[in-house]
Short mmCIF file of C-alpha atoms and ligand atoms in Angstrom, two decimals:
data_model
loop_
_atom_site.label_atom_id
_atom_site.label_comp_id
_atom_site.label_asym_id
_atom_site.label_seq_id
_atom_site.Cartn_x
_atom_site.Cartn_y
_atom_site.Cartn_z
CA MET V 1 0.00 0.05 -0.03
CA ALA V 2 1.28 3.41 -0.94
CA ASP V 3 1.56 6.13 1.65
CA TYR V 4 -0.88 8.85 0.89
CA SER V 5 -1.31 12.16 2.44
CA PRO V 6 -4.34 13.82 0.80
CA SER V 7 -4.63 17.49 0.31
CA GLU V 8 -8.21 18.49 1.22
CA ASP V 9 -10.05 17.70 -1.97
CA ALA V 10 -7.57 16.02 -4.29
CA PRO V 11 -8.95 12.67 -5.51
CA PRO V 12 -6.78 9.72 -4.42
CA ALA V 13 -4.83 7.82 -7.06
CA ILE V 14 -5.39 4.03 -6.83
CA GLY V 15 -4.18 2.94 -10.31
CA ALA V 16 -4.42 3.69 -14.00
CA PHE V 17 -7.97 3.82 -15.25
CA ASP V 18 -8.67 3.57 -18.98
CA ASN V 19 -12.41 3.83 -19.46
CA SER V 20 -13.41 2.43 -22.86
CA TYR V 21 -17.15 2.15 -22.07
CA ALA V 22 -17.32 5.78 -21.10
CA ARG V 23 -15.98 6.58 -24.55
CA LEU V 24 -18.97 4.91 -26.23
CA PRO V 25 -21.94 7.09 -27.28
CA SER V 26 -24.10 8.55 -24.47
CA ALA V 27 -27.01 6.23 -25.32
CA PHE V 28 -25.02 3.39 -23.59
CA TYR V 29 -25.06 4.80 -20.01
CA VAL V 30 -25.84 7.73 -17.72
CA ARG V 31 -22.94 9.42 -16.01
CA ILE V 32 -23.64 9.46 -12.33
CA ALA V 33 -21.57 9.49 -9.11
CA PRO V 34 -22.19 7.22 -6.18
CA THR V 35 -24.21 8.61 -3.30
CA LYS V 36 -22.13 9.10 -0.18
CA VAL V 37 -22.87 6.88 2.89
CA ALA V 38 -22.86 7.80 6.56
CA ALA V 39 -20.02 5.76 8.13
CA PRO V 40 -18.01 3.56 5.77
CA LYS V 41 -16.21 0.68 7.51
CA LEU V 42 -14.04 -1.75 5.65
CA ILE V 43 -15.28 -5.34 6.02
CA LYS V 44 -12.95 -7.09 3.51
CA PHE V 45 -10.44 -6.13 0.91
CA ASN V 46 -9.02 -8.54 -1.64
CA TYR V 47 -5.33 -7.51 -1.66
CA ALA V 48 -4.27 -10.30 -3.97
CA LEU V 49 -6.85 -9.28 -6.61
CA ALA V 50 -5.93 -5.58 -6.19
CA ASP V 51 -2.34 -6.59 -6.90
CA GLU V 52 -3.37 -8.59 -9.99
CA LEU V 53 -5.20 -5.44 -11.20
CA GLY V 54 -2.15 -3.21 -10.55
CA LEU V 55 -4.26 -1.25 -8.05
CA CYS V 56 -2.62 0.34 -5.05
CA PRO V 57 -5.31 2.25 -3.11
CA PRO V 58 -4.04 4.37 -0.21
CA HIS V 59 -4.42 2.42 2.93
CA GLY V 60 -6.28 4.99 4.95
CA HIS V 61 -8.83 5.48 2.29
CA LEU V 62 -10.02 1.97 1.37
CA ALA V 63 -13.33 2.24 3.20
CA ALA V 64 -14.15 5.65 1.71
CA ILE V 65 -13.15 4.72 -1.86
CA PHE V 66 -15.03 1.44 -1.91
CA ALA V 67 -18.13 2.90 -0.25
CA GLY V 68 -18.34 5.45 -3.10
CA ASN V 69 -17.55 8.39 -0.80
CA LEU V 70 -14.22 9.17 -2.46
CA ILE V 71 -13.88 8.94 -6.26
CA PRO V 72 -10.34 7.88 -7.25
CA SER V 73 -8.68 9.98 -9.93
CA GLY V 74 -9.14 8.75 -13.44
CA ALA V 75 -12.54 7.06 -12.67
CA ALA V 76 -15.51 7.94 -14.84
CA PRO V 77 -18.54 6.71 -12.84
CA LEU V 78 -21.59 5.62 -14.90
CA ALA V 79 -24.62 3.41 -14.77
CA MET V 80 -24.93 1.13 -17.78
CA ALA V 81 -28.22 0.82 -19.78
CA TYR V 82 -29.65 -2.61 -20.42
CA ALA V 83 -32.87 -4.50 -20.88
CA GLY V 84 -33.77 -8.06 -20.23
CA HIS V 85 -36.17 -10.92 -20.05
CA GLN V 86 -37.02 -11.70 -16.36
CA PHE V 87 -38.57 -15.08 -15.92
CA GLY V 88 -39.49 -15.00 -19.57
CA GLY V 89 -41.20 -11.46 -19.57
CA PHE V 90 -39.38 -8.62 -21.35
CA SER V 91 -38.48 -5.36 -19.78
CA PRO V 92 -37.19 -2.85 -22.31
CA GLN V 93 -35.41 -0.87 -19.64
CA LEU V 94 -33.59 -2.29 -16.61
CA GLY V 95 -30.10 -0.86 -16.30
CA ASP V 96 -27.76 -0.44 -13.31
CA GLY V 97 -30.30 0.52 -10.74
CA ARG V 98 -27.88 0.13 -7.85
CA ALA V 99 -24.53 -0.36 -9.50
CA ILE V 100 -22.07 2.19 -10.73
CA LEU V 101 -19.12 1.38 -12.99
CA LEU V 102 -16.15 3.25 -11.55
CA GLY V 103 -14.04 2.47 -14.69
CA GLU V 104 -11.67 -0.03 -16.27
CA VAL V 105 -8.12 -1.00 -15.49
CA ILE V 106 -5.73 -3.18 -17.57
CA ASP V 107 -4.52 -5.96 -15.26
CA LYS V 108 -1.03 -7.37 -15.01
CA SER V 109 -1.68 -9.95 -17.78
CA GLY V 110 -2.95 -7.18 -20.12
CA THR V 111 -6.66 -7.89 -19.78
CA ARG V 112 -9.19 -4.99 -19.48
CA ARG V 113 -11.36 -5.39 -16.35
CA ASP V 114 -14.30 -3.45 -15.02
CA VAL V 115 -14.35 -2.16 -11.43
CA GLN V 116 -17.92 -1.65 -10.34
CA LEU V 117 -19.64 -0.61 -7.07
CA LYS V 118 -22.89 -2.33 -6.19
CA GLY V 119 -25.24 -0.84 -3.65
CA SER V 120 -23.77 2.63 -4.16
CA GLY V 121 -26.99 4.63 -4.39
CA PRO V 122 -29.85 5.32 -6.88
CA THR V 123 -29.34 5.97 -10.58
CA PRO V 124 -31.90 6.98 -13.27
CA PHE V 125 -32.44 3.19 -13.72
CA SER V 126 -33.43 2.57 -10.09
CA ARG V 127 -37.21 2.80 -10.68
CA ARG V 128 -38.68 2.17 -7.17
CA GLY V 129 -35.53 0.63 -5.79
CA ASP V 130 -33.28 2.44 -3.22
CA GLY V 131 -30.02 1.78 -5.08
CA ARG V 132 -28.70 0.04 -1.97
CA ALA V 133 -27.59 -3.40 -0.96
CA ALA V 134 -27.97 -5.25 2.34
CA LEU V 135 -24.99 -6.73 4.11
CA GLY V 136 -26.18 -10.32 3.67
CA PRO V 137 -26.37 -10.40 -0.13
CA VAL V 138 -23.03 -8.57 -0.29
CA LEU V 139 -21.24 -11.15 1.86
CA ARG V 140 -23.01 -13.98 -0.16
CA GLU V 141 -21.75 -12.54 -3.45
CA TYR V 142 -18.19 -12.08 -1.97
CA LEU V 143 -18.07 -15.73 -0.77
CA ILE V 144 -19.64 -17.41 -3.75
CA SER V 145 -17.95 -15.49 -6.59
CA GLU V 146 -14.53 -16.07 -4.90
CA ALA V 147 -15.42 -19.76 -4.40
CA MET V 148 -16.36 -20.13 -8.08
CA HIS V 149 -13.05 -18.57 -9.09
CA ALA V 150 -11.11 -20.95 -6.84
CA LEU V 151 -13.10 -23.87 -8.38
CA GLY V 152 -11.74 -22.79 -11.82
CA ILE V 153 -15.09 -21.53 -13.03
CA PRO V 154 -15.21 -18.15 -14.89
CA ALA V 155 -16.80 -15.60 -12.55
CA THR V 156 -16.77 -12.03 -11.59
CA ARG V 157 -14.49 -11.32 -8.61
CA ALA V 158 -14.84 -9.70 -5.21
CA LEU V 159 -12.52 -6.74 -4.55
CA ALA V 160 -14.11 -5.17 -1.50
CA ALA V 161 -17.04 -5.15 0.92
CA VAL V 162 -17.68 -2.02 2.99
CA ALA V 163 -20.39 -1.53 5.67
CA THR V 164 -22.25 1.76 5.14
CA GLY V 165 -23.29 2.51 8.75
CA GLU V 166 -26.79 2.93 7.26
CA GLN V 167 -29.84 0.72 7.40
CA VAL V 168 -31.73 -0.47 4.31
CA ARG V 169 -35.40 -1.34 4.38
CA ARG V 170 -36.16 -4.83 3.02
CA GLU V 171 -38.57 -7.20 4.91
CA GLY V 172 -37.37 -5.32 7.97
CA MET V 173 -34.39 -2.99 8.54
CA LEU V 174 -31.02 -4.49 7.72
CA PRO V 175 -27.43 -3.22 7.80
CA GLY V 176 -26.35 -1.88 4.46
CA ALA V 177 -23.11 -2.52 2.52
CA VAL V 178 -21.45 -1.70 -0.74
CA PHE V 179 -19.76 -4.44 -2.78
CA THR V 180 -17.01 -3.85 -5.35
CA ARG V 181 -16.82 -6.42 -8.11
CA VAL V 182 -14.37 -6.92 -10.93
CA ALA V 183 -15.63 -8.30 -14.27
CA ALA V 184 -14.22 -9.03 -17.72
CA SER V 185 -17.01 -6.65 -18.58
CA HIS V 186 -20.61 -5.95 -17.56
CA VAL V 187 -22.01 -6.29 -21.08
CA ARG V 188 -25.02 -8.67 -20.87
CA VAL V 189 -27.40 -10.29 -23.35
CA GLY V 190 -29.71 -7.64 -22.04
CA THR V 191 -27.36 -4.87 -23.19
CA PHE V 192 -27.94 -6.02 -26.87
CA GLN V 193 -31.74 -6.26 -26.18
CA TYR V 194 -31.74 -2.74 -25.00
CA PHE V 195 -30.79 -1.38 -28.42
CA ALA V 196 -32.72 -4.04 -30.36
CA ALA V 197 -35.87 -3.05 -28.55
CA ARG V 198 -35.38 0.54 -29.67
CA GLY V 199 -34.64 -0.47 -33.25
CA ASP V 200 -31.27 1.26 -32.89
CA VAL V 201 -29.14 -0.82 -35.24
CA ALA V 202 -26.30 1.72 -35.32
CA SER V 203 -25.75 1.40 -31.60
CA LEU V 204 -26.17 -2.42 -31.77
CA LYS V 205 -23.33 -2.44 -34.27
CA ILE V 206 -21.13 -0.24 -32.07
CA LEU V 207 -21.86 -2.59 -29.17
CA ALA V 208 -21.11 -5.71 -31.15
CA ASP V 209 -17.85 -4.24 -32.40
CA TYR V 210 -16.95 -3.25 -28.88
CA VAL V 211 -17.60 -6.78 -27.58
CA ILE V 212 -15.63 -8.34 -30.45
CA ASP V 213 -12.62 -6.12 -29.70
CA ARG V 214 -12.78 -6.70 -25.90
CA HIS V 215 -13.75 -10.31 -25.68
CA TYR V 216 -13.65 -12.21 -28.97
CA PRO V 217 -11.06 -10.46 -31.23
CA GLU V 218 -10.59 -13.74 -33.18
CA THR V 219 -14.04 -13.28 -34.64
CA ARG V 220 -13.21 -9.96 -36.24
CA ASP V 221 -11.69 -11.50 -39.30
CA ALA V 222 -14.37 -14.23 -39.82
CA GLU V 223 -16.40 -14.12 -43.01
CA ARG V 224 -19.44 -13.08 -40.91
CA PRO V 225 -18.05 -11.50 -37.72
CA TYR V 226 -21.40 -11.10 -35.98
CA LEU V 227 -22.36 -14.72 -36.66
CA ALA V 228 -18.99 -15.69 -35.36
CA LEU V 229 -19.54 -13.60 -32.32
CA LEU V 230 -22.86 -15.43 -31.61
CA GLN V 231 -20.95 -18.68 -32.01
CA ALA V 232 -18.27 -17.64 -29.66
CA VAL V 233 -20.71 -16.46 -27.00
CA SER V 234 -22.60 -19.74 -27.38
CA ALA V 235 -19.41 -21.79 -26.99
CA ALA V 236 -18.47 -19.86 -23.87
CA GLN V 237 -21.90 -20.43 -22.34
CA ALA V 238 -21.84 -24.17 -23.27
CA LYS V 239 -18.52 -24.49 -21.39
CA LEU V 240 -19.71 -22.40 -18.38
CA ILE V 241 -23.00 -24.20 -17.82
CA ALA V 242 -21.32 -27.61 -18.03
CA GLN V 243 -18.88 -26.44 -15.32
CA TRP V 244 -21.79 -25.26 -13.20
CA LEU V 245 -23.52 -28.59 -13.41
CA HIS V 246 -20.32 -30.43 -12.51
CA VAL V 247 -20.01 -28.70 -9.14
CA GLY V 248 -23.82 -28.59 -8.39
CA PHE V 249 -24.18 -24.85 -8.88
CA ILE V 250 -27.64 -23.34 -9.32
CA HIS V 251 -27.51 -19.70 -10.46
CA GLY V 252 -31.16 -19.09 -9.59
CA VAL V 253 -31.94 -16.07 -11.84
CA MET V 254 -30.69 -16.73 -15.32
CA ASN V 255 -32.53 -13.75 -16.77
CA THR V 256 -31.02 -12.39 -19.93
CA ASP V 257 -29.77 -9.41 -18.04
CA ASN V 258 -27.83 -11.78 -15.74
CA MET V 259 -25.97 -13.51 -18.52
CA ALA V 260 -22.63 -11.99 -19.29
CA ILE V 261 -21.43 -11.87 -22.86
CA SER V 262 -17.86 -12.61 -21.65
CA GLY V 263 -18.88 -16.11 -20.40
CA GLN V 264 -18.26 -15.24 -16.70
CA THR V 265 -20.82 -16.19 -14.07
CA ILE V 266 -22.36 -12.87 -12.97
CA ASP V 267 -25.06 -11.52 -10.59
CA PHE V 268 -24.91 -13.85 -7.67
CA GLY V 269 -28.40 -13.39 -6.18
CA PRO V 270 -30.14 -16.36 -4.74
CA CYS V 271 -27.54 -18.78 -6.16
CA ALA V 272 -26.66 -21.95 -4.25
CA PHE V 273 -24.91 -25.27 -4.38
CA MET V 274 -26.83 -28.41 -3.94
CA ASP V 275 -26.06 -30.95 -1.22
CA THR V 276 -28.09 -34.06 -1.98
CA TYR V 277 -28.24 -34.71 -5.77
CA ASP V 278 -31.55 -33.95 -7.24
CA PRO V 279 -31.82 -32.50 -10.79
CA ALA V 280 -35.01 -30.65 -9.87
CA THR V 281 -33.38 -28.63 -7.11
CA VAL V 282 -34.52 -25.01 -6.85
CA TYR V 283 -33.59 -22.73 -3.98
CA SER V 284 -34.55 -19.27 -5.15
CA ALA V 285 -37.73 -18.21 -3.24
CA ILE V 286 -38.91 -16.29 -6.31
CA ASP V 287 -38.54 -19.11 -8.76
CA GLU V 288 -42.01 -20.54 -8.15
CA TYR V 289 -42.12 -22.82 -11.24
CA GLY V 290 -38.58 -24.04 -11.16
CA ARG V 291 -37.70 -22.20 -14.45
CA TYR V 292 -34.07 -22.03 -13.21
CA ALA V 293 -33.82 -25.42 -11.52
CA TYR V 294 -30.41 -27.16 -11.67
CA ALA V 295 -31.10 -29.41 -14.63
CA ASN V 296 -32.90 -26.70 -16.66
CA GLN V 297 -29.87 -24.43 -16.78
CA PRO V 298 -28.58 -25.71 -20.19
CA ARG V 299 -32.00 -25.24 -21.70
CA ILE V 300 -32.30 -21.74 -20.32
CA ALA V 301 -28.86 -20.72 -21.48
CA ASN V 302 -29.94 -21.91 -24.96
CA TRP V 303 -33.15 -19.82 -24.66
CA ASN V 304 -31.17 -16.73 -23.66
CA LEU V 305 -28.80 -17.27 -26.57
CA ALA V 306 -31.79 -17.31 -28.89
CA ARG V 307 -32.73 -13.85 -27.53
CA LEU V 308 -29.22 -12.67 -28.22
CA ALA V 309 -29.36 -14.13 -31.73
CA GLU V 310 -32.53 -12.13 -32.43
CA THR V 311 -30.84 -8.89 -31.59
CA LEU V 312 -27.94 -9.74 -34.00
CA LEU V 313 -30.07 -10.62 -37.00
CA PRO V 314 -29.79 -7.19 -38.77
CA LEU V 315 -25.99 -7.38 -38.35
CA ILE V 316 -25.73 -10.94 -39.63
CA ASP V 317 -27.26 -10.39 -43.03
CA GLU V 318 -29.42 -7.79 -44.82
CA ASP V 319 -31.63 -10.59 -45.98
CA THR V 320 -33.65 -11.42 -42.84
CA ASP V 321 -34.49 -14.92 -43.90
CA LYS V 322 -30.82 -15.65 -44.60
CA ALA V 323 -29.86 -14.14 -41.22
CA ILE V 324 -32.48 -16.28 -39.44
CA ALA V 325 -31.27 -19.42 -41.12
CA LEU V 326 -27.62 -18.76 -40.13
CA ALA V 327 -28.41 -17.78 -36.60
CA THR V 328 -30.84 -20.75 -36.09
CA GLU V 329 -28.02 -23.14 -37.04
CA VAL V 330 -25.86 -21.68 -34.16
CA ILE V 331 -28.69 -21.81 -31.68
CA GLU V 332 -29.63 -25.38 -32.57
CA GLY V 333 -25.95 -26.37 -32.33
CA PHE V 334 -25.81 -25.29 -28.66
CA GLN V 335 -27.18 -28.50 -27.31
CA THR V 336 -24.49 -30.62 -29.11
CA GLN V 337 -21.78 -28.23 -27.96
CA TYR V 338 -23.03 -28.32 -24.40
CA ALA V 339 -23.31 -32.04 -24.35
CA ALA V 340 -19.67 -32.31 -25.57
CA ARG V 341 -18.39 -30.04 -22.82
CA TRP V 342 -20.55 -31.91 -20.22
CA VAL V 343 -19.21 -35.35 -21.16
CA GLU V 344 -15.58 -33.98 -21.13
CA GLY V 345 -16.27 -32.79 -17.59
CA ALA V 346 -17.83 -36.10 -16.63
CA ARG V 347 -14.74 -37.91 -17.84
CA ALA V 348 -12.53 -35.68 -15.71
CA LYS V 349 -14.80 -36.42 -12.64
CA LEU V 350 -14.68 -40.18 -13.35
CA GLY V 351 -10.94 -40.12 -13.90
CA LEU V 352 -10.95 -41.14 -17.54
CA ALA V 353 -8.30 -40.08 -20.08
CA THR V 354 -9.66 -42.08 -23.05
CA VAL V 355 -12.94 -41.61 -24.85
CA GLU V 356 -15.64 -44.24 -25.19
CA ASP V 357 -19.25 -43.91 -26.40
CA GLY V 358 -20.59 -45.31 -23.25
CA ASP V 359 -19.08 -42.62 -20.96
CA GLU V 360 -22.12 -40.41 -20.99
CA ALA V 361 -24.37 -43.35 -19.99
CA LEU V 362 -21.91 -44.40 -17.29
CA MET V 363 -22.04 -40.91 -15.74
CA ASN V 364 -25.84 -40.73 -16.08
CA ASP V 365 -26.24 -44.18 -14.43
CA LEU V 366 -24.28 -42.89 -11.45
CA LEU V 367 -26.35 -39.75 -11.25
CA VAL V 368 -29.65 -41.75 -11.39
CA ALA V 369 -28.37 -44.00 -8.58
CA MET V 370 -27.26 -40.97 -6.58
CA HIS V 371 -30.69 -39.35 -6.94
CA LYS V 372 -32.48 -42.50 -5.85
CA ASN V 373 -30.11 -42.87 -2.86
CA GLN V 374 -30.04 -39.20 -1.86
CA ALA V 375 -26.29 -39.15 -2.14
CA ASP V 376 -24.38 -35.98 -1.43
CA PHE V 377 -23.22 -34.59 -4.78
CA THR V 378 -19.83 -33.24 -3.75
CA ASN V 379 -18.88 -36.00 -1.31
CA THR V 380 -19.84 -38.84 -3.69
CA PHE V 381 -17.57 -37.58 -6.41
CA HIS V 382 -14.75 -36.53 -4.02
CA ASN V 383 -14.71 -40.06 -2.63
CA LEU V 384 -15.25 -41.93 -5.87
CA GLY V 385 -11.80 -43.56 -5.52
CA GLY V 386 -12.58 -44.38 -1.85
CA ASP V 387 -15.73 -44.74 0.19
CA ALA V 388 -18.38 -43.21 -2.09
CA ARG V 389 -20.72 -46.10 -1.33
CA SER V 390 -21.32 -44.81 2.23
CA GLN V 391 -23.01 -41.75 0.64
CA PHE V 392 -25.83 -44.06 -0.55
CA ILE V 393 -28.88 -45.07 1.37
CA ASN V 394 -28.47 -48.45 -0.15
CA PRO V 395 -24.73 -48.92 -0.76
CA THR V 396 -25.22 -52.06 -2.80
CA GLU V 397 -26.70 -49.82 -5.57
CA PHE V 398 -23.34 -48.04 -5.71
CA ASP V 399 -21.58 -51.37 -5.77
CA GLN V 400 -23.60 -52.45 -8.75
CA TRP V 401 -22.68 -49.30 -10.68
CA ALA V 402 -19.08 -49.71 -9.69
CA ILE V 403 -18.83 -53.03 -11.51
CA ALA V 404 -19.28 -51.26 -14.82
CA TYR V 405 -17.02 -48.35 -13.64
CA ARG V 406 -14.18 -50.77 -12.76
CA ALA V 407 -14.49 -52.42 -16.10
CA ARG V 408 -14.28 -49.04 -17.78
CA LEU V 409 -11.19 -48.08 -15.68
CA SER V 410 -9.51 -51.31 -16.74
CA ARG V 411 -9.79 -50.12 -20.37
CA ASP V 412 -8.36 -46.68 -19.59
CA THR V 413 -4.72 -45.64 -19.82
CA LEU V 414 -4.07 -43.70 -16.59
CA SER V 415 -2.06 -45.14 -13.75
CA PRO V 416 -3.86 -45.15 -10.41
CA ALA V 417 -1.63 -42.15 -9.26
CA GLU V 418 -2.37 -40.17 -12.42
CA ARG V 419 -6.07 -40.92 -12.11
CA SER V 420 -6.27 -39.91 -8.54
CA ALA V 421 -4.49 -36.61 -9.34
CA LYS V 422 -6.83 -35.91 -12.26
CA MET V 423 -9.96 -36.65 -10.18
CA ARG V 424 -8.72 -34.47 -7.37
CA GLN V 425 -8.70 -31.50 -9.66
CA ALA V 426 -12.30 -32.22 -10.84
CA ASN V 427 -13.96 -33.24 -7.60
CA PRO V 428 -13.73 -30.52 -4.91
CA ALA V 429 -13.69 -31.43 -1.22
CA TYR V 430 -15.28 -28.07 -0.38
CA ILE V 431 -18.12 -25.99 -1.87
CA PRO V 432 -19.98 -23.12 -0.26
CA ARG V 433 -22.64 -25.24 1.38
CA ASN V 434 -25.82 -23.30 2.02
CA HIS V 435 -26.00 -23.88 5.74
CA ARG V 436 -22.42 -22.70 6.15
CA VAL V 437 -23.05 -19.60 4.04
CA GLU V 438 -26.16 -18.87 6.07
CA GLN V 439 -24.30 -19.33 9.42
CA ALA V 440 -21.57 -16.92 8.32
CA LEU V 441 -24.06 -14.32 7.10
CA ASN V 442 -26.19 -14.55 10.26
CA ALA V 443 -23.19 -14.12 12.52
CA ALA V 444 -22.17 -10.97 10.59
CA ILE V 445 -25.69 -9.51 10.46
CA GLN V 446 -26.78 -10.28 13.97
CA ARG V 447 -23.57 -10.08 15.93
CA ASP V 448 -21.24 -8.06 13.79
CA ASP V 449 -19.01 -11.18 13.92
CA PHE V 450 -17.09 -11.93 10.66
CA THR V 451 -15.10 -14.93 12.03
CA LEU V 452 -17.16 -17.55 10.14
CA PHE V 453 -17.16 -15.43 7.01
CA GLU V 454 -13.40 -15.27 7.11
CA GLU V 455 -12.98 -18.90 7.85
CA LEU V 456 -15.29 -19.91 5.04
CA LEU V 457 -13.38 -17.66 2.61
CA THR V 458 -10.15 -19.34 3.74
CA VAL V 459 -11.52 -22.84 3.25
CA LEU V 460 -13.04 -22.12 -0.11
CA ALA V 461 -9.83 -20.56 -1.45
CA ASN V 462 -8.42 -24.02 -1.88
CA PRO V 463 -11.46 -26.21 -2.58
CA PHE V 464 -9.57 -29.19 -3.97
CA ASP V 465 -7.23 -29.64 -0.95
CA ASP V 466 -8.14 -31.79 1.99
CA GLN V 467 -7.86 -29.39 4.86
CA PRO V 468 -8.06 -31.56 8.00
CA ASP V 469 -8.58 -28.60 10.33
CA TYR V 470 -11.65 -27.65 8.39
CA ALA V 471 -13.06 -31.11 7.65
CA ARG V 472 -16.40 -30.08 9.20
CA TYR V 473 -16.89 -27.78 6.15
CA SER V 474 -17.20 -30.81 3.86
CA ALA V 475 -20.13 -32.26 5.91
CA PRO V 476 -23.71 -31.94 4.50
CA PRO V 477 -26.19 -30.15 6.72
CA GLU V 478 -27.97 -31.87 9.59
CA PRO V 479 -31.71 -32.06 8.87
CA SER V 480 -32.21 -29.02 11.15
CA GLU V 481 -29.58 -27.01 9.33
CA ARG V 482 -30.99 -27.59 5.84
CA VAL V 483 -31.64 -24.36 3.92
CA GLN V 484 -34.79 -24.62 1.71
CA ASN V 485 -34.92 -21.17 0.21
CA THR V 486 -32.51 -18.44 -0.75
CA PHE V 487 -33.36 -14.84 -1.45
CA CYS V 488 -32.09 -12.14 -3.78
CA GLY V 489 -32.45 -9.61 -0.94
CA THR V 490 -32.75 -6.72 -3.44
P1 AMP H 501 -31.28 -8.24 -10.33
O1 AMP H 501 -32.48 -9.06 -10.09
O2 AMP H 501 -30.47 -8.01 -9.12
O3 AMP H 501 -30.44 -8.84 -11.49
O4 AMP H 501 -31.78 -6.80 -10.78
C1 AMP H 501 -32.74 -6.56 -11.74
C2 AMP H 501 -32.88 -5.09 -11.94
O5 AMP H 501 -33.34 -4.44 -10.76
C3 AMP H 501 -31.65 -4.32 -12.35
O6 AMP H 501 -32.02 -3.30 -13.23
C4 AMP H 501 -31.15 -3.81 -11.01
O7 AMP H 501 -30.31 -2.64 -11.19
C5 AMP H 501 -32.42 -3.39 -10.35
N1 AMP H 501 -32.33 -3.40 -8.91
C6 AMP H 501 -32.22 -4.44 -8.06
N2 AMP H 501 -32.17 -4.11 -6.79
C7 AMP H 501 -32.26 -2.76 -6.79
C8 AMP H 501 -32.30 -1.75 -5.75
N3 AMP H 501 -32.15 -2.00 -4.45
N4 AMP H 501 -32.42 -0.43 -6.10
C9 AMP H 501 -32.57 -0.12 -7.49
N5 AMP H 501 -32.51 -1.01 -8.42
C10 AMP H 501 -32.47 -2.29 -8.11
MG1 MG H 502 -28.86 -8.47 -12.45
#
């Protein structure tokens, strides 16, 4: 941390901003500063991430900067415009109602990253919302986005959490907080929909070119760059959703405004990991019909991509019929692409280096038996080379499956040591189990005690390592600890 002695009103320097989004036309955003909060107090700062970003905020000003009370020099605060389908219904204008993009920095690997405050006060997109965030959801996003990253799954990152010293009104009054997240970008499927809904093809083209430059430069030289862009976004989502399913992650609100064009997991609301394997699992209290249930996620991603495709049609070809035919081919190809990524992930989980046609069925047979026997998803896979059978109500049903599994292993090329190393990297010991997340959040909210939050962050930073001191974090919940519902808390 640099030493910093501020003159009265000079903005602090935290690093080199280069704000490409703020250079786009004014239709893309509204320039707006965060609203100051009463008493900022730093809860958590991610020093390792700050270092990766080349940020060096002055020590004494962390709380003020990441509460939005002090705007660092070079920042160009703005709220992004976007639209979106929420639970299937279209809203032509959503936008950052409680988030403000401070700006962009180029990280040490040369990648452009957004730094955004969430819960930093109202914007012209707030509608009836207060522009604020409660402490619980802020800590939840901090924990889960960092856990996803440690699991090797593309996700936005947590840079800071700051308590505001103010209360927010939700079901009752709750302590408020501001979250700082870092993303490859905050462009969403809904950003494209915003301009498409207005028939603004010129802006759509500017957005598409921006996204190509920032995320998918290899598509620029394709014969049809915008079709290639759709294909690239589709491929990134196929990979991402397969990764979600292989750790038991349920996003909970896969609205088109919550799907990032970059292929990162974004907008951690009522998201949760399942304990007992059940493909119909839904946690989100607002997902009445299970639209975003665990096993529906690939279908929903495909549906969202179809909405993206619709916005790109005028850029794909002047001849609408031709554009539709080309885009449809990409959208229909998603399922095949997803299935390929899923079976690759399944082979890694099973410890297979070779490819056989029966691998998909082998994995599915295990999952069916796990469902029937209420097996814990994480612990069954983590112990596949050991005592997985004890996860089953009727262990002999595991034994039956294991006959086929052993036969398959005997035809594979990996040595036992190689296999066990491969499986270790695909089958985590630790996930952010709901009851543990809930316990950590409750201690912070009710007792201002962040010990459990810190401990959980520590465990989840190395999810593939057996950590004997923290073995309790791998245990599924007792019946009394089971969490049935999660809430957005917005
Ligand atoms: P979400 O469900 O969090 O993805 O948000 C959907 C939309 O509601 C976005 O436009 C958000 O900016 C907006 N929103 C959510 N919570 C608030 C809030 N407390 N104040 C203002 N806008 C909000
Ligand atoms: Mg959202």
